């Protein structure tokens, strides 16, 4: 690992990973390629943009001219592929960009890497970051998904990620590209775009707005603190076996309603208002095809690489809530972006 291309490194997890990698490994140079869509921002890279070991390239992973040139120019030996369209609600409203970026963009990266590494007569590493959502939805009493569970994606987002996973594996089996994959559960932490549940709840609570909960709020997610996720990916890059997939999760299963109540209790403690923030919780109509529960079995990454999460939800959430409270300028910029896209009208007006 010397010249690492990180795609989507101006997004939530990607920017956390860039910071993590620069600190963890003093010998790598990062080429951070990001199209700066609504979800990406240079504000997420505060403090690393001026590092001599970090080069930012504003580009689209679908671009068939730029990607081969970037691989060549920076002599890329490792790719950590985060770039994607990621919001399920957006995928329900407009699926097309999900298939452009997540499927065709991934194909372009794989093809460009295959050609470049063949010319150089070298074996690079292609690491693909994916989601637990490819496995589908679980009932409350069902066993967590393992790496060999059948794929059963149920939203346009998860269908596009499932397709990209299949492509990555196909490039391993067909062309012997050295790939690894990780499928992770819902992440949370600093720099997550404000449309997603946790920052959205914090933002609305601070503004005194209602806190929308889809349906009965009993949908369960397994929340993974982003720092734990970065460490897991690093372990896989360093010691993961080629061709293998590893599940990564926080082992913190909690339903949306309980999670939002936890955030409200923390805000009550850190920044008390006249009444508890929990009084703002409002049930709204449900997401179409809303997956009931995700849960991952992480035995494989623990047994093979010794990784397990360090943060429980209480500890990770406290750090997260405090980070958003301490970064009002970042929050304001993200809020303005969300407003300029009319996201609240598009996603919430029809929910009642
Ligand atoms: P994000 O939406 O916060 O960031 C995505 C980044 O990709 C943005 O910076 C955006 O500008 C960039 N991007 C989008 N399309 C691009 C394109 N065509 N070319 C170049 N850049 C492009 O996403 P995230 O939450 O950081 O997720 C990162 C990865 O992790 C994704 O692959 C996602 O599927 C996966 N994942 C995320 C979660 C989660 O809870 N956030 C859970 C499981 C898996
Ligand atoms: P989200 O952050 O969009 O992640 P994902 O859909 O990938 O799991 O949403 C997390 C959960 O929170 C999901 O079950 C949908 C729910 N949710 C709400 O109840 N209200 C909201 O306003 C949002 C954005 C999400």
mmCIF file of C-alpha atoms and ligand atoms in Angstrom:
data_model
loop_
_atom_site.group_PDB
_atom_site.id
_atom_site.type_symbol
_atom_site.label_atom_id
_atom_site.label_comp_id
_atom_site.label_asym_id
_atom_site.label_seq_id
_atom_site.Cartn_x
_atom_site.Cartn_y
_atom_site.Cartn_z
ATOM 1 C CA UNK A 1 0.000 0.000 0.000
ATOM 2 C CA UNK A 2 1.798 3.109 -1.239
ATOM 3 C CA UNK A 3 -0.355 5.163 -3.598
ATOM 4 C CA UNK A 4 -3.938 4.674 -2.443
ATOM 5 C CA UNK A 5 -6.845 5.895 -4.546
ATOM 6 C CA UNK A 6 -9.763 6.630 -2.230
ATOM 7 C CA UNK A 7 -12.973 7.231 -4.155
ATOM 8 C CA UNK A 8 -15.741 9.188 -2.412
ATOM 9 C CA UNK A 9 -13.229 10.567 0.078
ATOM 10 C CA UNK A 10 -15.151 13.843 0.494
ATOM 11 C CA UNK A 11 -18.220 11.982 1.768
ATOM 12 C CA UNK A 12 -19.011 10.802 5.267
ATOM 13 C CA UNK A 13 -17.128 7.518 5.670
ATOM 14 C CA UNK A 14 -14.542 8.309 2.991
ATOM 15 C CA UNK A 15 -13.425 11.528 4.706
ATOM 16 C CA UNK A 16 -13.151 9.750 8.050
ATOM 17 C CA UNK A 17 -11.109 7.030 6.355
ATOM 18 C CA UNK A 18 -8.768 9.543 4.691
ATOM 19 C CA UNK A 19 -8.033 11.096 8.081
ATOM 20 C CA UNK A 20 -7.625 7.673 9.688
ATOM 21 C CA UNK A 21 -5.260 6.361 6.992
ATOM 22 C CA UNK A 22 -3.048 9.460 6.914
ATOM 23 C CA UNK A 23 -2.530 9.123 10.640
ATOM 24 C CA UNK A 24 -2.258 5.337 10.807
ATOM 25 C CA UNK A 25 0.209 4.839 7.985
ATOM 26 C CA UNK A 26 2.848 7.518 7.456
ATOM 27 C CA UNK A 27 4.093 5.857 4.246
ATOM 28 C CA UNK A 28 0.975 6.129 2.117
ATOM 29 C CA UNK A 29 0.014 8.864 -0.293
ATOM 30 C CA UNK A 30 -3.725 9.297 -0.784
ATOM 31 C CA UNK A 31 -5.294 10.305 -4.062
ATOM 32 C CA UNK A 32 -8.794 11.317 -3.033
ATOM 33 C CA UNK A 33 -11.151 11.295 -6.015
ATOM 34 C CA UNK A 34 -14.647 12.647 -5.523
ATOM 35 C CA UNK A 35 -17.276 14.246 -7.766
ATOM 36 C CA UNK A 36 -18.485 16.504 -4.922
ATOM 37 C CA UNK A 37 -22.149 15.618 -5.361
ATOM 38 C CA UNK A 38 -24.686 16.972 -2.848
ATOM 39 C CA UNK A 39 -23.222 14.465 -0.325
ATOM 40 C CA UNK A 40 -19.572 15.403 -0.726
ATOM 41 C CA UNK A 41 -17.867 18.506 0.601
ATOM 42 C CA UNK A 42 -14.348 19.841 0.956
ATOM 43 C CA UNK A 43 -15.456 20.993 4.410
ATOM 44 C CA UNK A 44 -15.296 17.306 5.362
ATOM 45 C CA UNK A 45 -11.571 17.403 4.634
ATOM 46 C CA UNK A 46 -10.691 20.278 6.934
ATOM 47 C CA UNK A 47 -7.158 19.771 8.211
ATOM 48 C CA UNK A 48 -6.076 17.250 5.566
ATOM 49 C CA UNK A 49 -6.353 19.284 2.360
ATOM 50 C CA UNK A 50 -2.948 20.848 2.901
ATOM 51 C CA UNK A 51 -1.198 17.576 3.732
ATOM 52 C CA UNK A 52 1.638 16.740 1.334
ATOM 53 C CA UNK A 53 0.451 13.122 1.387
ATOM 54 C CA UNK A 54 -3.104 13.968 0.267
ATOM 55 C CA UNK A 55 -4.066 14.940 -3.287
ATOM 56 C CA UNK A 56 -7.640 15.866 -4.056
ATOM 57 C CA UNK A 57 -9.011 15.226 -7.556
ATOM 58 C CA UNK A 58 -12.501 16.422 -8.395
ATOM 59 C CA UNK A 59 -13.786 13.823 -10.865
ATOM 60 C CA UNK A 60 -16.530 11.320 -11.553
ATOM 61 C CA UNK A 61 -15.797 7.592 -11.281
ATOM 62 C CA UNK A 62 -17.860 7.105 -14.467
ATOM 63 C CA UNK A 63 -15.399 9.208 -16.489
ATOM 64 C CA UNK A 64 -13.617 6.858 -18.898
ATOM 65 C CA UNK A 65 -10.827 9.334 -19.703
ATOM 66 C CA UNK A 66 -10.041 10.629 -16.250
ATOM 67 C CA UNK A 67 -9.909 7.378 -14.256
ATOM 68 C CA UNK A 68 -7.186 5.652 -16.356
ATOM 69 C CA UNK A 69 -5.167 8.885 -16.334
ATOM 70 C CA UNK A 70 -5.399 9.219 -12.555
ATOM 71 C CA UNK A 71 -4.273 5.612 -12.047
ATOM 72 C CA UNK A 72 -1.279 6.200 -14.297
ATOM 73 C CA UNK A 73 -0.343 9.678 -13.126
ATOM 74 C CA UNK A 74 -0.250 8.670 -9.465
ATOM 75 C CA UNK A 75 0.920 5.082 -9.987
ATOM 76 C CA UNK A 76 -1.980 3.743 -7.945
ATOM 77 C CA UNK A 77 -1.424 0.317 -6.331
ATOM 78 C CA UNK A 78 -4.461 0.216 -4.034
ATOM 79 C CA UNK A 79 -8.052 1.348 -4.492
ATOM 80 C CA UNK A 80 -10.455 1.853 -1.582
ATOM 81 C CA UNK A 81 -13.795 2.369 -3.300
ATOM 82 C CA UNK A 82 -16.314 4.317 -1.215
ATOM 83 C CA UNK A 83 -17.923 6.547 -3.877
ATOM 84 C CA UNK A 84 -21.606 5.825 -4.262
ATOM 85 C CA UNK A 85 -25.078 7.235 -4.189
ATOM 86 C CA UNK A 86 -26.119 6.161 -0.706
ATOM 87 C CA UNK A 87 -29.483 7.419 0.440
ATOM 88 C CA UNK A 88 -32.323 4.860 0.219
ATOM 89 C CA UNK A 89 -35.014 7.563 0.175
ATOM 90 C CA UNK A 90 -33.333 9.275 -2.773
ATOM 91 C CA UNK A 91 -33.082 5.922 -4.571
ATOM 92 C CA UNK A 92 -36.847 5.504 -4.190
ATOM 93 C CA UNK A 93 -37.515 8.948 -5.647
ATOM 94 C CA UNK A 94 -34.915 8.736 -8.450
ATOM 95 C CA UNK A 95 -33.118 5.399 -9.011
ATOM 96 C CA UNK A 96 -31.159 6.324 -12.143
ATOM 97 C CA UNK A 97 -28.065 7.980 -10.570
ATOM 98 C CA UNK A 98 -27.685 4.951 -8.295
ATOM 99 C CA UNK A 99 -27.147 2.664 -11.249
ATOM 100 C CA UNK A 100 -24.929 5.163 -13.075
ATOM 101 C CA UNK A 101 -22.538 5.621 -10.165
ATOM 102 C CA UNK A 102 -22.815 2.433 -8.134
ATOM 103 C CA UNK A 103 -22.843 -0.009 -11.038
ATOM 104 C CA UNK A 104 -21.365 1.683 -14.116
ATOM 105 C CA UNK A 105 -18.928 3.763 -12.053
ATOM 106 C CA UNK A 106 -17.678 0.633 -10.286
ATOM 107 C CA UNK A 107 -17.362 -1.127 -13.642
ATOM 108 C CA UNK A 108 -15.275 1.747 -15.000
ATOM 109 C CA UNK A 109 -12.971 1.627 -11.974
ATOM 110 C CA UNK A 110 -12.539 -2.140 -12.246
ATOM 111 C CA UNK A 111 -11.876 -2.034 -15.971
ATOM 112 C CA UNK A 112 -9.423 0.866 -15.671
ATOM 113 C CA UNK A 113 -7.581 -0.870 -12.810
ATOM 114 C CA UNK A 114 -7.417 -4.141 -14.754
ATOM 115 C CA UNK A 115 -5.873 -2.403 -17.784
ATOM 116 C CA UNK A 116 -3.443 -0.285 -15.761
ATOM 117 C CA UNK A 117 -2.164 -3.108 -13.568
ATOM 118 C CA UNK A 118 -1.825 -5.389 -16.612
ATOM 119 C CA UNK A 119 0.322 -2.771 -18.405
ATOM 120 C CA UNK A 120 2.472 -2.363 -15.297
ATOM 121 C CA UNK A 121 2.661 -6.142 -14.847
ATOM 122 C CA UNK A 122 1.745 -5.655 -11.221
ATOM 123 C CA UNK A 123 -0.942 -6.970 -8.900
ATOM 124 C CA UNK A 124 -2.829 -4.139 -7.247
ATOM 125 C CA UNK A 125 -5.600 -4.321 -4.647
ATOM 126 C CA UNK A 126 -9.202 -3.288 -5.204
ATOM 127 C CA UNK A 127 -11.197 -2.938 -1.993
ATOM 128 C CA UNK A 128 -14.941 -2.438 -2.350
ATOM 129 C CA UNK A 129 -17.047 -0.958 0.443
ATOM 130 C CA UNK A 130 -20.594 -2.285 0.501
ATOM 131 C CA UNK A 131 -23.603 -2.591 2.749
ATOM 132 C CA UNK A 132 -25.573 -5.069 4.845
ATOM 133 C CA UNK A 133 -28.638 -3.993 2.856
ATOM 134 C CA UNK A 134 -27.700 -6.338 -0.024
ATOM 135 C CA UNK A 135 -28.826 -9.307 2.109
ATOM 136 C CA UNK A 136 -32.364 -7.972 2.530
ATOM 137 C CA UNK A 137 -34.552 -7.672 5.603
ATOM 138 C CA UNK A 138 -34.708 -9.883 8.726
ATOM 139 C CA UNK A 139 -37.559 -10.626 11.098
ATOM 140 C CA UNK A 140 -36.866 -9.874 14.768
ATOM 141 C CA UNK A 141 -36.080 -13.486 15.712
ATOM 142 C CA UNK A 142 -34.017 -14.440 12.632
ATOM 143 C CA UNK A 143 -30.268 -15.112 12.777
ATOM 144 C CA UNK A 144 -27.912 -12.369 11.586
ATOM 145 C CA UNK A 145 -26.607 -12.537 8.016
ATOM 146 C CA UNK A 146 -23.252 -14.174 7.373
ATOM 147 C CA UNK A 147 -20.987 -13.603 4.372
ATOM 148 C CA UNK A 148 -22.611 -16.593 2.651
ATOM 149 C CA UNK A 149 -26.213 -15.441 3.097
ATOM 150 C CA UNK A 150 -28.196 -15.125 -0.122
ATOM 151 C CA UNK A 151 -28.442 -11.669 -1.642
ATOM 152 C CA UNK A 152 -31.995 -10.289 -1.539
ATOM 153 C CA UNK A 153 -31.831 -6.505 -2.052
ATOM 154 C CA UNK A 154 -35.182 -4.757 -1.758
ATOM 155 C CA UNK A 155 -34.564 -1.072 -2.553
ATOM 156 C CA UNK A 156 -33.073 0.523 -5.685
ATOM 157 C CA UNK A 157 -30.069 1.531 -3.515
ATOM 158 C CA UNK A 158 -29.408 -1.980 -2.229
ATOM 159 C CA UNK A 159 -30.057 -3.488 -5.675
ATOM 160 C CA UNK A 160 -27.396 -1.197 -7.152
ATOM 161 C CA UNK A 161 -24.910 -2.068 -4.383
ATOM 162 C CA UNK A 162 -25.640 -5.796 -4.835
ATOM 163 C CA UNK A 163 -24.940 -5.448 -8.569
ATOM 164 C CA UNK A 164 -21.639 -3.710 -7.829
ATOM 165 C CA UNK A 165 -20.630 -6.459 -5.369
ATOM 166 C CA UNK A 166 -21.283 -9.073 -8.054
ATOM 167 C CA UNK A 167 -19.169 -7.129 -10.539
ATOM 168 C CA UNK A 168 -16.246 -6.884 -8.123
ATOM 169 C CA UNK A 169 -16.351 -10.648 -7.499
ATOM 170 C CA UNK A 170 -16.633 -11.287 -11.245
ATOM 171 C CA UNK A 171 -13.384 -9.352 -11.808
ATOM 172 C CA UNK A 172 -11.668 -11.574 -9.250
ATOM 173 C CA UNK A 173 -12.894 -14.848 -10.747
ATOM 174 C CA UNK A 174 -12.586 -13.849 -14.402
ATOM 175 C CA UNK A 175 -9.515 -11.600 -14.485
ATOM 176 C CA UNK A 176 -7.798 -12.416 -11.185
ATOM 177 C CA UNK A 177 -7.994 -8.818 -9.997
ATOM 178 C CA UNK A 178 -7.059 -8.937 -6.320
ATOM 179 C CA UNK A 179 -10.256 -7.772 -4.667
ATOM 180 C CA UNK A 180 -11.585 -7.702 -1.131
ATOM 181 C CA UNK A 181 -15.095 -6.666 -0.098
ATOM 182 C CA UNK A 182 -16.625 -5.460 3.138
ATOM 183 C CA UNK A 183 -20.344 -5.254 3.860
ATOM 184 C CA UNK A 184 -21.055 -3.023 6.818
ATOM 185 C CA UNK A 185 -24.026 -1.968 8.881
ATOM 186 C CA UNK A 186 -25.343 1.599 9.378
ATOM 187 C CA UNK A 187 -22.500 3.976 10.208
ATOM 188 C CA UNK A 188 -22.669 7.026 12.418
ATOM 189 C CA UNK A 189 -20.207 9.693 13.515
ATOM 190 C CA UNK A 190 -18.747 13.055 12.476
ATOM 191 C CA UNK A 191 -19.285 14.487 8.964
ATOM 192 C CA UNK A 192 -22.385 12.425 8.066
ATOM 193 C CA UNK A 193 -24.576 14.397 5.681
ATOM 194 C CA UNK A 194 -27.546 15.900 7.490
ATOM 195 C CA UNK A 195 -30.200 14.001 5.520
ATOM 196 C CA UNK A 196 -29.376 10.766 7.350
ATOM 197 C CA UNK A 197 -31.295 9.827 10.506
ATOM 198 C CA UNK A 198 -28.825 10.741 13.277
ATOM 199 C CA UNK A 199 -27.596 14.162 12.075
ATOM 200 C CA UNK A 200 -31.100 14.922 10.770
ATOM 201 C CA UNK A 201 -32.517 14.317 14.243
ATOM 202 C CA UNK A 202 -29.862 16.492 15.910
ATOM 203 C CA UNK A 203 -30.370 19.300 13.396
ATOM 204 C CA UNK A 204 -34.162 19.284 13.690
ATOM 205 C CA UNK A 205 -34.081 19.080 17.477
ATOM 206 C CA UNK A 206 -31.778 22.101 17.719
ATOM 207 C CA UNK A 207 -34.058 24.019 15.361
ATOM 208 C CA UNK A 208 -37.138 23.024 17.377
ATOM 209 C CA UNK A 209 -38.638 21.153 14.405
ATOM 210 C CA UNK A 210 -40.500 17.856 14.548
ATOM 211 C CA UNK A 211 -38.410 14.670 14.489
ATOM 212 C CA UNK A 212 -39.948 12.451 11.818
ATOM 213 C CA UNK A 213 -40.033 8.713 12.481
ATOM 214 C CA UNK A 214 -41.103 6.533 9.568
ATOM 215 C CA UNK A 215 -43.987 4.201 10.458
ATOM 216 C CA UNK A 216 -43.909 2.698 13.938
ATOM 217 C CA UNK A 217 -40.165 3.326 14.376
ATOM 218 C CA UNK A 218 -39.534 -0.295 15.353
ATOM 219 C CA UNK A 219 -37.180 -0.918 12.423
ATOM 220 C CA UNK A 220 -33.875 -2.221 13.721
ATOM 221 C CA UNK A 221 -30.420 -1.247 12.492
ATOM 222 C CA UNK A 222 -27.026 -2.328 13.848
ATOM 223 C CA UNK A 223 -25.143 0.942 14.380
ATOM 224 C CA UNK A 224 -21.392 1.026 13.697
ATOM 225 C CA UNK A 225 -19.235 3.934 14.851
ATOM 226 C CA UNK A 226 -17.324 5.235 11.838
ATOM 227 C CA UNK A 227 -13.932 5.059 13.611
ATOM 228 C CA UNK A 228 -14.466 1.349 14.230
ATOM 229 C CA UNK A 229 -15.379 0.944 10.573
ATOM 230 C CA UNK A 230 -12.188 2.699 9.396
ATOM 231 C CA UNK A 231 -10.071 0.430 11.560
ATOM 232 C CA UNK A 232 -11.828 -2.656 10.191
ATOM 233 C CA UNK A 233 -11.255 -1.579 6.580
ATOM 234 C CA UNK A 234 -7.586 -0.921 7.338
ATOM 235 C CA UNK A 235 -7.257 -4.434 8.759
ATOM 236 C CA UNK A 236 -8.812 -5.900 5.629
ATOM 237 C CA UNK A 237 -6.520 -3.853 3.367
ATOM 238 C CA UNK A 238 -3.474 -4.994 5.294
ATOM 239 C CA UNK A 239 -4.298 -8.605 6.055
ATOM 240 C CA UNK A 240 -7.547 -9.596 4.339
ATOM 241 C CA UNK A 241 -7.455 -12.588 1.996
ATOM 242 C CA UNK A 242 -7.855 -11.846 -1.687
ATOM 243 C CA UNK A 243 -11.294 -12.699 -3.079
ATOM 244 C CA UNK A 244 -12.874 -12.670 0.381
ATOM 245 C CA UNK A 245 -15.793 -10.729 1.844
ATOM 246 C CA UNK A 246 -15.965 -9.596 5.486
ATOM 247 C CA UNK A 247 -19.010 -8.362 7.368
ATOM 248 C CA UNK A 248 -18.418 -5.359 9.647
ATOM 249 C CA UNK A 249 -20.940 -4.254 12.274
ATOM 250 C CA UNK A 250 -21.123 -2.452 15.583
ATOM 251 C CA UNK A 251 -23.026 -5.201 17.413
ATOM 252 C CA UNK A 252 -25.461 -2.491 18.552
ATOM 253 C CA UNK A 253 -28.943 -3.466 17.398
ATOM 254 C CA UNK A 254 -31.469 -0.814 18.308
ATOM 255 C CA UNK A 255 -34.766 0.354 16.800
ATOM 256 C CA UNK A 256 -35.117 3.823 15.285
ATOM 257 C CA UNK A 257 -37.490 5.091 17.950
ATOM 258 C CA UNK A 258 -35.156 4.089 20.799
ATOM 259 C CA UNK A 259 -32.200 5.598 18.963
ATOM 260 C CA UNK A 260 -33.949 8.938 18.460
ATOM 261 C CA UNK A 261 -34.983 8.901 22.118
ATOM 262 C CA UNK A 262 -31.357 8.329 23.101
ATOM 263 C CA UNK A 263 -30.250 11.306 21.009
ATOM 264 C CA UNK A 264 -32.960 13.452 22.625
ATOM 265 C CA UNK A 265 -31.816 12.436 26.111
ATOM 266 C CA UNK A 266 -28.217 13.382 25.265
ATOM 267 C CA UNK A 267 -29.302 16.734 23.865
ATOM 268 C CA UNK A 268 -31.391 17.314 26.997
ATOM 269 C CA UNK A 269 -28.176 16.828 28.956
ATOM 270 C CA UNK A 270 -25.781 18.842 26.733
ATOM 271 C CA UNK A 271 -28.069 21.652 25.594
ATOM 272 C CA UNK A 272 -31.322 21.650 27.579
ATOM 273 C CA UNK A 273 -34.383 23.355 26.088
ATOM 274 C CA UNK A 274 -37.637 24.335 27.826
ATOM 275 C CA UNK A 275 -39.089 20.855 27.353
ATOM 276 C CA UNK A 276 -37.462 17.551 26.446
ATOM 277 C CA UNK A 277 -36.498 17.217 22.788
ATOM 278 C CA UNK A 278 -38.358 13.898 22.782
ATOM 279 C CA UNK A 279 -41.634 15.852 22.719
ATOM 280 C CA UNK A 280 -40.742 16.729 19.083
ATOM 281 C CA UNK A 281 -40.912 13.077 17.940
ATOM 282 C CA UNK A 282 -43.601 12.660 15.270
ATOM 283 C CA UNK A 283 -44.609 9.480 13.455
ATOM 284 C CA UNK A 284 -44.976 10.016 9.708
ATOM 285 C CA UNK A 285 -45.947 7.678 6.873
ATOM 286 C CA UNK A 286 -43.517 4.856 6.256
ATOM 287 C CA UNK A 287 -40.848 4.436 3.568
ATOM 288 C CA UNK A 288 -41.997 2.206 0.663
ATOM 289 C CA UNK A 289 -40.600 -1.325 1.090
ATOM 290 C CA UNK A 290 -38.957 -0.318 4.384
ATOM 291 C CA UNK A 291 -36.583 -3.080 5.509
ATOM 292 C CA UNK A 292 -37.542 -4.142 9.020
ATOM 293 C CA UNK A 293 -34.228 -5.265 10.412
ATOM 294 C CA UNK A 294 -30.582 -5.587 9.420
ATOM 295 C CA UNK A 295 -28.081 -7.588 11.464
ATOM 296 C CA UNK A 296 -24.660 -8.976 10.580
ATOM 297 C CA UNK A 297 -22.673 -11.858 11.980
ATOM 298 C CA UNK A 298 -19.089 -10.583 12.369
ATOM 299 C CA UNK A 299 -17.476 -13.870 13.465
ATOM 300 C CA UNK A 300 -15.355 -14.104 10.301
ATOM 301 C CA UNK A 301 -13.536 -10.764 10.639
ATOM 302 C CA UNK A 302 -13.040 -11.422 14.345
ATOM 303 C CA UNK A 303 -11.647 -14.945 13.830
ATOM 304 C CA UNK A 304 -9.495 -14.153 10.797
ATOM 305 C CA UNK A 305 -8.319 -10.592 11.464
ATOM 306 C CA UNK A 306 -8.973 -10.117 15.171
ATOM 307 C CA UNK A 307 -11.196 -7.060 14.620
ATOM 308 C CA UNK A 308 -14.130 -6.215 16.834
ATOM 309 C CA UNK A 309 -15.789 -2.838 17.468
ATOM 310 C CA UNK A 310 -14.495 -0.737 20.373
ATOM 311 C CA UNK A 311 -17.498 1.559 20.718
ATOM 312 C CA UNK A 312 -20.910 0.678 22.059
ATOM 313 C CA UNK A 313 -23.807 2.849 20.923
ATOM 314 C CA UNK A 314 -23.844 4.922 24.121
ATOM 315 C CA UNK A 315 -20.167 5.894 23.830
ATOM 316 C CA UNK A 316 -20.203 6.463 20.057
ATOM 317 C CA UNK A 317 -23.407 8.460 20.150
ATOM 318 C CA UNK A 318 -22.140 10.751 22.899
ATOM 319 C CA UNK A 319 -19.062 11.614 20.819
ATOM 320 C CA UNK A 320 -21.223 12.066 17.737
ATOM 321 C CA UNK A 321 -23.804 14.356 19.339
ATOM 322 C CA UNK A 322 -21.013 16.437 20.860
ATOM 323 C CA UNK A 323 -19.246 16.719 17.498
ATOM 324 C CA UNK A 324 -22.359 18.133 15.816
ATOM 325 C CA UNK A 325 -22.898 20.549 18.687
ATOM 326 C CA UNK A 326 -19.306 21.722 18.425
ATOM 327 C CA UNK A 327 -19.457 22.251 14.652
ATOM 328 C CA UNK A 328 -22.336 24.661 14.006
ATOM 329 C CA UNK A 329 -20.702 26.119 10.865
ATOM 330 C CA UNK A 330 -20.453 22.688 9.284
ATOM 331 C CA UNK A 331 -24.081 22.004 10.253
ATOM 332 C CA UNK A 332 -25.223 25.304 8.776
ATOM 333 C CA UNK A 333 -23.421 24.661 5.478
ATOM 334 C CA UNK A 334 -24.910 21.165 5.210
ATOM 335 C CA UNK A 335 -28.353 22.471 6.121
ATOM 336 C CA UNK A 336 -28.141 25.162 3.397
ATOM 337 C CA UNK A 337 -27.173 22.508 0.868
ATOM 338 C CA UNK A 338 -30.118 20.329 1.885
ATOM 339 C CA UNK A 339 -32.450 23.305 1.583
ATOM 340 C CA UNK A 340 -31.098 24.325 -1.810
ATOM 341 C CA UNK A 341 -32.035 20.862 -3.051
ATOM 342 C CA UNK A 342 -35.580 21.136 -1.636
ATOM 343 C CA UNK A 343 -34.990 17.862 0.160
ATOM 344 C CA UNK A 344 -37.500 18.522 2.921
ATOM 345 C CA UNK A 345 -40.281 19.168 0.393
ATOM 346 C CA UNK A 346 -39.310 16.157 -1.739
ATOM 347 C CA UNK A 347 -39.051 13.621 1.060
ATOM 348 C CA UNK A 348 -41.294 14.848 3.865
ATOM 349 C CA UNK A 349 -44.147 16.935 2.458
ATOM 350 C CA UNK A 350 -46.129 13.925 1.247
ATOM 351 C CA UNK A 351 -45.670 12.013 4.516
ATOM 352 C CA UNK A 352 -48.123 14.114 6.475
HETATM 353 P P1 LIG B 1 -21.898 9.605 1.314
HETATM 354 O O1 LIG B 1 -23.154 9.705 0.531
HETATM 355 O O2 LIG B 1 -21.739 10.399 2.564
HETATM 356 O O3 LIG B 1 -20.648 9.976 0.382
HETATM 357 C C1 LIG B 1 -20.507 9.499 -0.920
HETATM 358 C C2 LIG B 1 -19.370 10.269 -1.586
HETATM 359 O O4 LIG B 1 -19.226 9.757 -2.919
HETATM 360 C C3 LIG B 1 -19.648 11.761 -1.710
HETATM 361 O O5 LIG B 1 -18.508 12.501 -1.336
HETATM 362 C C4 LIG B 1 -19.948 11.960 -3.187
HETATM 363 O O6 LIG B 1 -19.587 13.247 -3.677
HETATM 364 C C5 LIG B 1 -19.123 10.856 -3.823
HETATM 365 N N1 LIG B 1 -19.665 10.421 -5.117
HETATM 366 C C6 LIG B 1 -20.943 10.097 -5.406
HETATM 367 N N2 LIG B 1 -21.044 9.772 -6.706
HETATM 368 C C7 LIG B 1 -19.802 9.897 -7.242
HETATM 369 C C8 LIG B 1 -19.271 9.681 -8.526
HETATM 370 N N3 LIG B 1 -20.037 9.297 -9.555
HETATM 371 N N4 LIG B 1 -17.950 9.863 -8.711
HETATM 372 C C9 LIG B 1 -17.149 10.272 -7.688
HETATM 373 N N5 LIG B 1 -17.610 10.505 -6.462
HETATM 374 C C10 LIG B 1 -18.916 10.311 -6.230
HETATM 375 O O7 LIG B 1 -21.704 8.054 1.580
HETATM 376 P P2 LIG B 1 -21.100 7.285 2.839
HETATM 377 O O8 LIG B 1 -22.164 7.154 3.854
HETATM 378 O O9 LIG B 1 -19.798 7.864 3.186
HETATM 379 O O10 LIG B 1 -20.886 5.842 2.201
HETATM 380 C C11 LIG B 1 -19.627 5.451 1.640
HETATM 381 C C12 LIG B 1 -19.730 4.009 1.159
HETATM 382 O O11 LIG B 1 -20.108 3.166 2.247
HETATM 383 C C13 LIG B 1 -20.801 3.793 0.080
HETATM 384 O O12 LIG B 1 -20.278 2.914 -0.875
HETATM 385 C C14 LIG B 1 -21.961 3.190 0.823
HETATM 386 O O13 LIG B 1 -22.729 2.352 -0.016
HETATM 387 C C15 LIG B 1 -21.249 2.393 1.898
HETATM 388 N N6 LIG B 1 -22.043 2.196 3.117
HETATM 389 C C16 LIG B 1 -22.455 3.261 3.862
HETATM 390 C C17 LIG B 1 -23.191 3.042 5.031
HETATM 391 C C18 LIG B 1 -23.626 4.168 5.911
HETATM 392 O O14 LIG B 1 -24.279 3.902 6.930
HETATM 393 N N7 LIG B 1 -23.289 5.412 5.634
HETATM 394 C C19 LIG B 1 -23.520 1.736 5.411
HETATM 395 C C20 LIG B 1 -23.121 0.669 4.601
HETATM 396 C C21 LIG B 1 -22.352 0.911 3.469
HETATM 397 P P1 LIG B 2 -31.027 6.132 6.994
HETATM 398 O O1 LIG B 2 -30.104 6.980 7.811
HETATM 399 O O2 LIG B 2 -31.636 6.723 5.770
HETATM 400 O O3 LIG B 2 -30.269 4.764 6.679
HETATM 401 P P2 LIG B 2 -30.827 3.371 5.994
HETATM 402 O O4 LIG B 2 -32.126 3.584 5.379
HETATM 403 O O5 LIG B 2 -29.757 3.116 5.003
HETATM 404 O O6 LIG B 2 -30.862 2.362 7.086
HETATM 405 O O7 LIG B 2 -32.206 5.691 7.927
HETATM 406 C C1 LIG B 2 -32.000 4.909 9.072
HETATM 407 C C2 LIG B 2 -33.351 4.443 9.553
HETATM 408 O O8 LIG B 2 -34.089 5.589 9.999
HETATM 409 C C3 LIG B 2 -34.206 3.796 8.472
HETATM 410 O O9 LIG B 2 -34.940 2.715 9.066
HETATM 411 C C4 LIG B 2 -35.165 4.887 8.060
HETATM 412 C C5 LIG B 2 -35.338 5.688 9.333
HETATM 413 N N1 LIG B 2 -35.620 7.138 9.165
HETATM 414 C C6 LIG B 2 -36.701 7.715 9.819
HETATM 415 O O10 LIG B 2 -37.474 7.045 10.541
HETATM 416 N N2 LIG B 2 -36.911 9.060 9.656
HETATM 417 C C7 LIG B 2 -36.107 9.832 8.878
HETATM 418 O O11 LIG B 2 -36.367 11.064 8.751
HETATM 419 C C8 LIG B 2 -34.982 9.225 8.234
HETATM 420 C C9 LIG B 2 -34.049 10.020 7.377
HETATM 421 C C10 LIG B 2 -34.775 7.871 8.415
#
